[in-house]
Coordinates of C-alpha atoms (C1' of nucleotides) in Angstrom, one line a residue:
Chain X
M138 CA 45.7 77.7 20.1
L139 CA 44.8 74.2 19.7
G140 CA 41.7 73.3 17.7
H141 CA 43.2 71.2 15.0
Y142 CA 40.1 69.5 13.8
G143 CA 37.6 71.5 15.7
Q144 CA 35.8 68.6 17.2
T145 CA 36.6 69.0 20.8
A146 CA 34.5 71.3 22.9
K147 CA 37.6 72.6 24.5
S148 CA 39.4 73.7 21.4
D149 CA 36.3 75.2 19.8
A150 CA 35.5 77.1 22.9
R151 CA 38.9 78.6 22.9
R152 CA 38.9 79.5 19.3
S153 CA 35.5 80.9 19.0
T154 CA 34.6 83.1 21.8
F155 CA 34.0 86.3 20.1
A156 CA 34.8 85.3 16.6
A157 CA 31.4 84.5 15.5
D158 CA 32.6 82.5 13.0
S159 CA 34.7 79.7 14.0
N160 CA 32.0 78.4 16.3
N161 CA 30.0 77.7 13.4
P162 CA 28.9 75.4 10.8
R163 CA 29.7 71.7 10.6
P164 CA 28.1 71.2 7.3
M165 CA 29.8 69.1 4.8
L166 CA 31.6 68.5 1.6
Q167 CA 29.8 67.1 -1.4
V168 CA 30.2 63.5 -2.3
S169 CA 30.6 64.6 -5.9
V170 CA 33.7 66.6 -5.0
L171 CA 35.2 63.6 -3.2
K172 CA 34.5 61.5 -6.2
E173 CA 35.8 63.8 -8.9
Q174 CA 38.6 65.5 -7.1
T175 CA 39.9 62.9 -4.7
D176 CA 43.5 64.0 -4.7
R177 CA 42.7 67.6 -4.0
V178 CA 40.4 66.5 -1.2
L179 CA 43.1 64.3 0.4
A180 CA 45.7 67.1 0.2
G181 CA 43.3 69.5 1.7
L182 CA 42.4 67.2 4.6
A183 CA 46.1 66.7 5.2
K184 CA 46.7 70.4 5.4
K185 CA 44.0 70.6 8.0
H186 CA 45.7 67.8 9.9
Y187 CA 42.7 65.6 9.6
P188 CA 44.1 62.2 10.5
T189 CA 41.9 59.6 8.8
G190 CA 41.3 61.3 5.5
P191 CA 42.2 58.5 3.0
A192 CA 40.2 55.9 5.0
D193 CA 37.2 58.1 5.4
V194 CA 37.1 59.2 1.8
A195 CA 37.4 55.6 0.6
A196 CA 34.7 54.5 2.9
I197 CA 32.4 57.3 1.7
L198 CA 33.0 56.5 -1.9
D199 CA 32.3 52.8 -1.2
L200 CA 29.1 53.6 0.6
D201 CA 28.0 55.9 -2.2
Q202 CA 28.4 53.1 -4.7
R203 CA 26.3 50.9 -2.6
R204 CA 23.8 53.7 -2.3
R205 CA 23.5 54.1 -6.0
A206 CA 23.0 50.3 -6.5
L207 CA 20.2 50.3 -3.9
Q208 CA 18.6 53.3 -5.4
T209 CA 18.5 51.7 -8.9
S210 CA 17.2 48.5 -7.6
H211 CA 14.5 50.2 -5.5
D212 CA 13.4 52.4 -8.4
A213 CA 13.1 49.5 -10.8
A214 CA 10.9 47.6 -8.3
Q215 CA 8.8 50.6 -7.5
A216 CA 8.3 51.3 -11.2
E217 CA 7.1 47.8 -11.8
A218 CA 4.8 48.0 -8.8
N219 CA 3.4 51.3 -10.0
D220 CA 2.7 49.8 -13.4
L221 CA 1.0 46.8 -11.8
A222 CA -1.1 49.1 -9.6
R223 CA -2.4 50.8 -12.8
Q224 CA -3.2 47.5 -14.4
I225 CA -5.1 46.4 -11.3
G226 CA -7.0 49.5 -11.4
A227 CA -8.0 48.9 -14.9
L228 CA -9.0 45.3 -14.2
M229 CA -11.1 46.3 -11.2
K230 CA -12.9 48.8 -13.3
S231 CA -13.7 46.2 -15.9
G232 CA -14.9 43.8 -13.2
D233 CA -12.1 41.3 -13.6
K234 CA -11.6 40.7 -9.9
A235 CA -9.8 37.4 -10.4
G236 CA -7.3 39.0 -12.8
A237 CA -6.7 41.8 -10.3
D238 CA -6.0 39.4 -7.5
A239 CA -3.6 37.5 -9.7
L240 CA -1.5 40.6 -10.1
K241 CA -1.6 41.4 -6.4
V242 CA 0.6 38.4 -5.7
R243 CA 3.5 40.0 -7.6
T244 CA 2.8 43.3 -6.1
T245 CA 3.2 41.9 -2.6
E246 CA 6.7 40.6 -3.5
L247 CA 7.7 43.9 -4.9
K248 CA 6.5 45.7 -1.8
Q249 CA 8.7 43.5 0.3
H250 CA 11.6 44.3 -2.0
T251 CA 11.2 48.0 -2.0
K252 CA 10.7 48.0 1.8
T253 CA 14.0 46.2 2.2
A254 CA 15.8 48.5 -0.2
T255 CA 14.4 51.6 1.4
D256 CA 15.5 50.5 4.9
E257 CA 19.0 49.7 3.7
L258 CA 19.1 52.9 1.7
T259 CA 18.3 54.9 4.8
Q260 CA 21.0 53.2 6.7
V261 CA 23.6 53.8 4.0
E262 CA 22.7 57.4 3.6
L263 CA 22.9 57.9 7.3
A264 CA 26.4 56.3 7.4
I265 CA 27.5 58.5 4.5
Q266 CA 26.2 61.6 6.2
Q267 CA 27.9 60.8 9.5
L268 CA 31.2 60.3 7.8
L269 CA 30.7 63.6 5.8
Y270 CA 30.0 65.5 9.0
K271 CA 33.4 64.4 10.3
L272 CA 35.3 65.9 7.3
P273 CA 36.4 69.5 7.7
N274 CA 36.2 71.9 4.8
L275 CA 39.2 72.0 2.4
P276 CA 41.6 74.9 2.9
H277 CA 42.1 77.5 0.2
A278 CA 45.4 77.4 -1.6
S279 CA 46.7 80.5 0.2
V280 CA 46.2 78.9 3.7
P281 CA 49.7 78.5 5.3
E282 CA 50.9 75.1 6.5
G283 CA 51.0 74.8 10.2
R284 CA 49.4 73.3 13.3
A285 CA 48.9 76.1 15.8
A286 CA 48.5 79.8 16.3
A287 CA 52.3 80.4 16.0
D288 CA 52.1 79.3 12.4
N289 CA 49.5 81.8 11.4
E290 CA 50.6 84.3 8.8
L291 CA 50.9 88.0 9.7
V292 CA 49.3 89.7 6.8
R293 CA 49.6 93.3 8.1
E294 CA 49.8 95.4 11.2
H295 CA 48.3 98.8 11.6
G296 CA 48.7 101.6 14.2
A297 CA 51.2 102.4 16.9
I298 CA 51.2 100.6 20.1
P299 CA 50.3 103.2 22.8
T300 CA 52.4 103.9 25.8
L301 CA 50.3 104.2 28.9
Y302 CA 50.9 106.4 31.8
A303 CA 52.3 105.0 35.0
G304 CA 49.0 104.4 36.8
A305 CA 47.4 102.5 33.9
Q306 CA 45.2 99.6 34.8
P307 CA 43.5 96.6 33.0
H308 CA 39.9 97.1 32.0
W309 CA 38.5 95.0 34.8
E310 CA 39.9 97.6 37.2
L311 CA 38.8 100.5 35.1
I312 CA 35.2 99.4 34.9
K313 CA 35.0 99.4 38.7
K314 CA 36.9 102.7 39.0
Y315 CA 34.3 104.4 36.8
D316 CA 31.4 102.2 37.8
I317 CA 30.4 101.4 34.2
I318 CA 30.3 97.6 34.1
D319 CA 29.3 95.6 37.1
F320 CA 30.0 91.9 37.2
E321 CA 28.8 91.4 40.8
L322 CA 25.3 92.6 40.0
G323 CA 25.3 90.3 37.0
I324 CA 26.2 87.4 39.3
K325 CA 23.3 88.3 41.6
I326 CA 20.7 88.4 38.9
T327 CA 22.0 85.7 36.6
G328 CA 25.4 84.3 37.2
A329 CA 29.1 84.7 36.2
G330 CA 29.7 86.0 32.7
F331 CA 26.6 88.1 32.5
P332 CA 27.8 91.7 33.3
V333 CA 25.5 94.7 33.9
Y334 CA 26.4 97.8 31.9
K335 CA 25.6 101.0 33.7
G336 CA 25.5 104.7 32.9
Q337 CA 28.2 105.6 30.5
G338 CA 29.0 101.9 30.1
A339 CA 25.5 101.2 28.9
R340 CA 25.6 104.2 26.6
L341 CA 28.9 103.2 25.2
Q342 CA 27.5 99.8 24.3
R343 CA 24.5 101.4 22.5
A344 CA 26.8 103.8 20.7
L345 CA 29.1 101.1 19.4
V346 CA 26.1 99.0 18.2
N347 CA 24.8 102.0 16.3
F348 CA 28.1 103.0 14.9
F349 CA 28.8 99.5 13.6
L350 CA 25.3 99.2 12.1
D351 CA 25.6 102.5 10.4
E352 CA 29.0 101.7 9.0
A353 CA 27.7 98.4 7.7
R354 CA 24.7 100.0 6.1
E355 CA 26.9 102.5 4.4
A356 CA 29.1 99.7 3.1
G357 CA 26.1 98.1 1.4
Y358 CA 24.8 95.6 4.0
T359 CA 21.1 95.4 4.6
E360 CA 20.2 95.4 8.3
V361 CA 18.0 92.6 9.6
Q362 CA 16.7 91.8 13.1
P363 CA 16.4 88.1 13.4
P364 CA 15.0 86.1 16.3
I365 CA 17.7 85.3 18.9
V366 CA 16.3 81.9 19.7
V367 CA 16.2 79.3 17.0
N368 CA 14.7 75.9 16.5
E369 CA 16.5 72.6 16.1
A370 CA 16.4 72.7 12.3
S371 CA 18.2 76.1 12.2
A372 CA 20.8 75.1 14.7
T373 CA 21.4 71.9 12.7
A374 CA 21.7 73.7 9.3
T375 CA 24.5 76.0 10.5
G376 CA 26.2 73.1 12.2
Q377 CA 25.8 73.7 15.9
L378 CA 23.8 70.5 16.1
P379 CA 24.5 67.7 16.4
D380 CA 27.3 67.6 18.9
K381 CA 27.8 71.1 20.0
E382 CA 24.6 71.4 22.0
G383 CA 26.8 71.8 25.1
Q384 CA 27.8 75.2 23.8
M385 CA 24.3 76.6 23.5
Y386 CA 21.7 77.5 26.1
H387 CA 18.7 75.4 25.5
D388 CA 15.0 75.9 26.4
A389 CA 13.9 72.3 26.9
K390 CA 10.3 73.2 27.3
D391 CA 10.0 74.6 23.8
D392 CA 13.1 72.9 22.4
L393 CA 14.6 76.2 21.3
Y394 CA 18.2 77.4 21.5
L395 CA 19.7 80.8 22.3
I396 CA 21.9 81.8 19.5
P397 CA 25.7 81.8 19.9
T398 CA 26.0 84.3 17.0
A399 CA 23.7 86.2 14.7
E400 CA 25.2 84.1 11.9
V401 CA 22.8 81.2 12.9
P402 CA 19.5 83.0 12.3
V403 CA 20.8 85.2 9.5
T404 CA 22.3 82.4 7.4
N405 CA 19.2 80.3 8.0
L406 CA 17.2 83.0 6.3
Y407 CA 18.5 81.5 3.1
R408 CA 18.1 77.8 4.0
D409 CA 16.3 75.8 1.3
E410 CA 16.2 78.7 -1.0
I411 CA 17.1 79.1 -4.7
I412 CA 18.1 82.7 -4.8
P413 CA 17.4 84.7 -8.0
V414 CA 20.8 85.7 -9.5
E415 CA 19.8 89.4 -9.6
K416 CA 19.6 89.4 -5.8
L417 CA 23.2 88.3 -5.4
P418 CA 25.3 89.0 -3.6
I419 CA 23.3 88.9 -0.4
R420 CA 24.8 91.3 2.1
N421 CA 23.2 91.4 5.5
T422 CA 24.2 92.8 8.9
A423 CA 22.6 92.2 12.2
Y424 CA 23.0 93.2 15.8
T425 CA 22.1 90.6 18.3
P426 CA 23.1 89.5 21.8
C427 CA 25.1 86.2 21.7
F428 CA 24.9 83.5 24.2
R429 CA 27.6 80.9 24.8
R430 CA 27.9 78.5 27.7
E431 CA 31.6 78.3 27.1
A432 CA 31.8 74.8 28.7
G433 CA 35.4 73.8 29.1
S434 CA 36.8 77.4 29.2
W435 CA 39.2 78.3 31.9
G436 CA 42.4 80.2 32.6
A437 CA 43.6 83.8 32.8
D438 CA 42.3 84.9 29.5
V439 CA 38.7 84.6 30.6
R440 CA 39.1 87.5 33.0
G441 CA 36.9 90.6 32.8
L442 CA 35.4 91.1 29.4
N443 CA 37.6 88.7 27.6
R444 CA 35.1 85.9 27.7
L445 CA 31.4 86.2 28.6
H446 CA 28.3 84.1 28.5
Q447 CA 26.3 86.9 27.0
F448 CA 27.7 89.6 24.8
D449 CA 26.7 91.9 22.0
K450 CA 27.9 91.7 18.4
V451 CA 27.2 93.1 15.0
E452 CA 27.6 90.5 12.4
I453 CA 28.1 90.8 8.6
V454 CA 27.0 87.9 6.3
Q455 CA 27.5 87.6 2.6
I456 CA 26.2 85.0 0.1
T457 CA 27.8 85.2 -3.3
Q458 CA 28.3 83.4 -6.5
P459 CA 31.4 81.1 -6.3
E460 CA 33.6 83.2 -8.6
N461 CA 33.1 86.3 -6.4
S462 CA 33.5 85.0 -2.9
Y463 CA 37.2 85.7 -2.4
A464 CA 36.8 89.3 -3.5
A465 CA 33.9 89.5 -1.1
L466 CA 36.0 88.2 1.7
D467 CA 38.7 90.8 1.0
G468 CA 35.9 93.4 1.1
M469 CA 34.7 92.2 4.5
V470 CA 38.2 92.4 5.9
A471 CA 38.6 95.9 4.6
H472 CA 35.3 96.9 6.2
I473 CA 36.4 95.5 9.5
E474 CA 39.8 97.2 9.3
N475 CA 38.1 100.5 8.5
L476 CA 36.1 100.2 11.8
L477 CA 39.2 99.6 13.8
Q478 CA 41.0 102.5 12.1
K479 CA 38.1 104.8 12.9
L480 CA 38.2 103.7 16.5
G481 CA 41.9 104.3 16.6
L482 CA 42.8 100.8 17.8
P483 CA 46.1 99.2 16.8
Y484 CA 45.4 95.9 15.1
R485 CA 46.9 93.1 13.1
V486 CA 45.4 90.8 10.4
L487 CA 46.3 87.2 10.5
R488 CA 45.7 84.5 7.9
L489 CA 45.1 81.4 9.9
C490 CA 47.1 78.3 9.1
G491 CA 45.5 74.9 8.3
G492 CA 45.7 73.6 11.9
D493 CA 44.3 76.7 13.6
M494 CA 41.5 77.7 11.3
G495 CA 37.9 76.7 11.9
F496 CA 36.6 73.3 11.0
T497 CA 34.3 74.6 8.4
S498 CA 36.2 77.4 6.8
A499 CA 38.2 77.5 3.6
L500 CA 40.0 80.7 4.5
T501 CA 39.9 82.7 7.7
Y502 CA 41.4 86.1 8.6
D503 CA 41.5 86.9 12.3
L504 CA 41.7 90.5 13.4
E505 CA 43.3 91.3 16.7
V506 CA 43.5 94.5 18.6
W507 CA 46.2 95.5 21.0
S508 CA 45.2 95.6 24.6
A509 CA 47.6 97.9 26.1
A510 CA 47.1 97.2 29.8
Q511 CA 47.0 93.5 29.3
G512 CA 49.9 93.7 26.9
R513 CA 48.5 91.3 24.4
W514 CA 46.5 90.9 21.2
L515 CA 42.8 90.2 21.6
E516 CA 40.8 88.5 18.8
V517 CA 37.9 90.8 18.0
S518 CA 36.8 89.5 14.6
S519 CA 37.3 86.7 12.3
A520 CA 36.1 86.7 8.7
S521 CA 35.7 83.5 6.8
N522 CA 34.8 82.1 3.4
F523 CA 33.1 78.8 3.7
E524 CA 32.7 78.3 0.0
T525 CA 30.0 75.7 -0.6
Y526 CA 30.6 73.8 2.6
Q527 CA 27.9 75.5 4.5
A528 CA 25.6 76.1 1.5
N529 CA 25.6 72.4 0.9
R530 CA 24.0 71.7 4.3
L531 CA 21.7 74.8 4.0
K532 CA 20.7 73.9 0.4
C533 CA 21.3 77.5 -0.6
R534 CA 21.6 77.7 -4.3
Y535 CA 21.1 79.9 -7.4
R536 CA 20.4 79.1 -11.0
A537 CA 23.6 79.2 -13.0
D538 CA 23.7 80.2 -16.7
G539 CA 23.0 76.8 -18.0
G540 CA 19.8 76.7 -16.0
K541 CA 21.3 74.3 -13.6
T542 CA 21.1 75.0 -9.8
Q543 CA 24.4 75.5 -8.2
L544 CA 25.5 75.9 -4.6
L545 CA 26.4 79.4 -3.5
H546 CA 29.3 80.5 -1.3
T547 CA 28.7 81.8 2.2
L548 CA 30.8 84.1 4.2
N549 CA 30.6 85.9 7.5
G550 CA 32.5 88.0 10.0
S551 CA 32.1 90.0 13.1
A552 CA 32.0 93.7 12.6
L553 CA 32.4 93.8 15.5
A554 CA 32.0 92.0 18.8
L555 CA 31.8 94.5 21.6
P556 CA 33.4 93.2 24.8
R557 CA 37.0 93.1 23.7
I558 CA 36.6 96.3 21.7
V559 CA 35.4 98.0 24.9
A560 CA 38.3 96.5 26.8
A561 CA 40.8 97.8 24.3
L562 CA 39.1 101.2 24.2
L563 CA 39.2 101.5 27.9
E564 CA 42.7 100.3 28.4
N565 CA 44.4 102.1 25.4
N566 CA 42.7 105.5 26.0
Q567 CA 43.0 105.8 29.7
T568 CA 44.6 108.9 31.2
A569 CA 45.1 110.1 34.7
D570 CA 41.8 111.8 34.6
G571 CA 39.4 109.7 32.6
I572 CA 39.1 107.7 29.4
E573 CA 39.2 109.7 26.2
L574 CA 36.9 108.1 23.6
P575 CA 37.7 108.3 19.8
A576 CA 36.1 111.2 18.0
V577 CA 33.9 109.0 15.9
L578 CA 32.0 107.9 19.0
H579 CA 31.4 111.3 20.6
S580 CA 28.1 112.0 18.8
Y581 CA 26.9 108.4 19.2
C582 CA 27.7 108.4 23.0
G583 CA 26.7 111.9 23.8
F584 CA 30.0 112.4 25.7
S585 CA 33.6 112.3 24.8
K586 CA 35.2 111.1 28.0
I587 CA 34.4 108.5 30.7
G588 CA 35.1 109.7 34.2
Chain R
rA285 C1' -4.6 79.1 26.1
rG286 C1' -10.0 77.2 24.3
rA287 C1' -13.3 76.5 19.8
rG288 C1' -13.7 76.3 14.6
rA289 C1' -11.7 76.5 9.5
rG290 C1' -7.6 75.9 6.3
rG291 C1' -2.3 74.6 4.4
rU292 C1' -2.0 72.0 -3.4
rG293 C1' 3.2 74.2 -8.6
rG294 C1' 6.1 81.6 -9.0
rC295 C1' 0.9 83.5 -7.6
rA296 C1' -4.5 82.5 -7.7
rG297 C1' -7.3 78.2 -7.5
rA298 C1' -9.7 73.0 -9.0
rG299 C1' -9.2 68.2 -7.5
rU300 C1' -12.0 63.5 -1.6
rG301 C1' -9.0 56.3 -3.4
rG302 C1' -7.0 54.6 -9.6
rU303 C1' -2.8 56.5 -16.2
rC304 C1' -2.8 63.2 -10.9
rG305 C1' 3.3 66.0 -10.9
rA306 C1' -1.6 67.4 -10.5
rA307 C1' -7.4 71.0 -14.4
rU308 C1' -8.0 76.2 -15.2
rG309 C1' -6.5 81.3 -14.8
rC310 C1' -2.5 84.9 -14.0
rG311 C1' 2.6 85.9 -14.2
rA312 C1' 7.3 84.6 -16.5
rC313 C1' 10.2 82.8 -20.7
rG314 C1' 10.7 81.3 -26.1
rG315 C1' 8.4 81.7 -30.9
rU316 C1' 4.8 83.4 -34.9
rU317 C1' 2.9 88.2 -36.3
rU318 C1' 4.7 93.7 -36.4
rC319 C1' 8.7 99.1 -38.7
rG320 C1' 8.6 98.5 -33.3
rA321 C1' 5.2 97.5 -29.4
rA322 C1' 0.4 95.9 -27.7
rA323 C1' -3.2 92.2 -28.7
rA324 C1' -3.8 87.4 -30.6
rC325 C1' -2.0 82.6 -31.4
rC326 C1' 1.6 78.3 -30.5
rG327 C1' 5.0 76.3 -27.1
rU328 C1' 7.8 76.1 -22.5
rU329 C1' 7.5 77.1 -17.4
rA330 C1' 9.4 72.8 -9.8
rU331 C1' 13.1 70.2 -6.9
rA332 C1' 16.1 66.0 -5.7
rC333 C1' 18.0 61.3 -6.7
rC334 C1' 19.0 56.8 -10.1
rG335 C1' 20.3 55.0 -15.2
rG336 C1' 22.3 57.1 -19.9
rC337 C1' 27.7 60.4 -23.9
rA338 C1' 23.2 62.4 -25.0
rA339 C1' 18.2 62.4 -26.5
rC340 C1' 15.6 60.5 -22.9
rG341 C1' 13.7 57.1 -19.2
rG342 C1' 12.7 55.9 -14.0
rU343 C1' 11.8 57.1 -8.6
rA344 C1' 10.2 60.5 -4.9
rU345 C1' 7.9 65.1 -3.4
rC346 C1' 0.4 68.3 -3.1
rG347 C1' 2.9 71.8 5.2
rG348 C1' 6.2 67.7 8.0
rG349 C1' 6.3 62.6 9.8
rG350 C1' 4.0 57.8 10.4
rG351 C1' -0.1 54.4 9.0
rU352 C1' -4.2 51.8 6.0
rU353 C1' -4.4 50.0 0.6
rC354 C1' -2.6 46.4 -5.1
rG355 C1' -2.9 51.9 -5.6
rA356 C1' -3.1 58.1 -1.3
rA357 C1' -3.2 65.2 -2.9
rU358 C1' -7.7 62.4 -1.6
rC359 C1' -8.8 57.9 4.3
rC360 C1' -6.5 57.5 9.6
rC361 C1' -2.9 59.2 13.6
rC362 C1' 0.9 62.8 15.5
rC363 C1' 3.4 67.4 14.8
rC364 C1' 4.1 72.3 12.6
rU365 C1' 1.7 76.4 10.7
rU366 C1' -2.1 80.2 8.9
rC367 C1' -6.9 82.5 9.5
rU368 C1' -11.6 83.6 12.5
rC369 C1' -13.9 84.0 17.3
rU370 C1' -13.0 83.8 22.6
rA371 C1' -9.3 84.5 26.6
rC372 C1' -4.8 87.1 27.7
rC373 C1' -1.0 90.6 27.0
rA374 C1' 3.7 94.6 25.4

RNA sequence: AGAGAGGUGGCAGAGUGGUCGAAUGCGACGGUUUCGAAAACCGUUAUACCGGCAACGGUAUCGGGGGUUCGAAUCCCCCCUUCUCUACCA
């Protein structure tokens, strides 16, 4: 895969289809980190193959210095003006109109000064912010060097690759054969990429959603049902805006966006919050449909259920104290693996290299299942730790021991996205007379076999 | 959707142009008292940024944005939102 810096629609679309996660945030690094750990930042940017790191960091630090000078100057002028205003008030009260008018002269000067300083400050802050938005998150130390998917590290592989019978077919044939998912109908009522699930297909969808949610709840995640359209502020906080509006469906009349993943509304639950330490870690799960325009996607890998405009997904989100976030990430991966094991799907876990991982992530594991009839691995989940990168934009904090507020770490992963799971279940379990579903789904579905 | 009334600190609730970051009460935290607790009393109790080693000082924030003014929680405009009534609807 491409997707080096995550800024092109093309590479993002490729990376992110069902992996909730890489589509996500474009928040930013903190200026204080750039200032205090410049070397570490530059090394991290290099590992992510970000080309203009040194120049951008230098420019930001420069602008920040300018910003502080302006702030100081503005504050001093404003302080003097406030003081004069108080004096004028006192003079007016005592009837000394002439004395008051005399002070107003200076006040007018100061007003001009603060206005100039404020305007310039606004510009400088905007410039800083724009540069910060360009910088990707720093990779964790364990992230392998590399530019592309081939450089990803295979962490482990689980399960035997099934051998199919002679008449085996890819899922886009199987869904017609058993009449369980209908693309033609979806085209009629909406358009390409909006399939209609019918009969056992619809029941299988519902079964998977319930299975995933139950498993998440048992693993300690609290279920939430968020809105699936969000306002501009929410889409901005998780980083879809600005500059990825092309990937989201937009209702112009009310200026609302259809979510590309539950991560957007669920993470925004904690925007602008100082979370009491006893509520940490936050562990939420949510089932939602996800909508993606997938502008710029093409090619053979979009066939069938591999890439859709609307699909269902159960997402898990965690917000933790910084020292706990990597243990939390391991726990999320273990949870996802457990789901795949219960479904009996062969899978592998990859640690993404610096060039292939998402723009905003510090460490990402991809989980891929083997699709037997297509003969390839399909990404079904991706679990990431964003450290403070996203929290900085969200302003999601807690009060540390010293009483000082501190940014939290945010993480999320799909557990799981349905379409490719369905594809793998259909393909891997097909027999000459029907598709045998894994035992764990029988009670959820109300049947054990399709066809 | 139409009419009316509101949005103030963790909560409740004063404040309609001047030293108001904001009375008062509750809650919370620290202390005095107590064998311990309660009560009482004293104190503390927002966020961000700037300056400072620090103590501390400054600036901004009373739903959001803009305006008037020497000075705005308070006046004006726009937006968001809550409640009541009407209309509608699952």
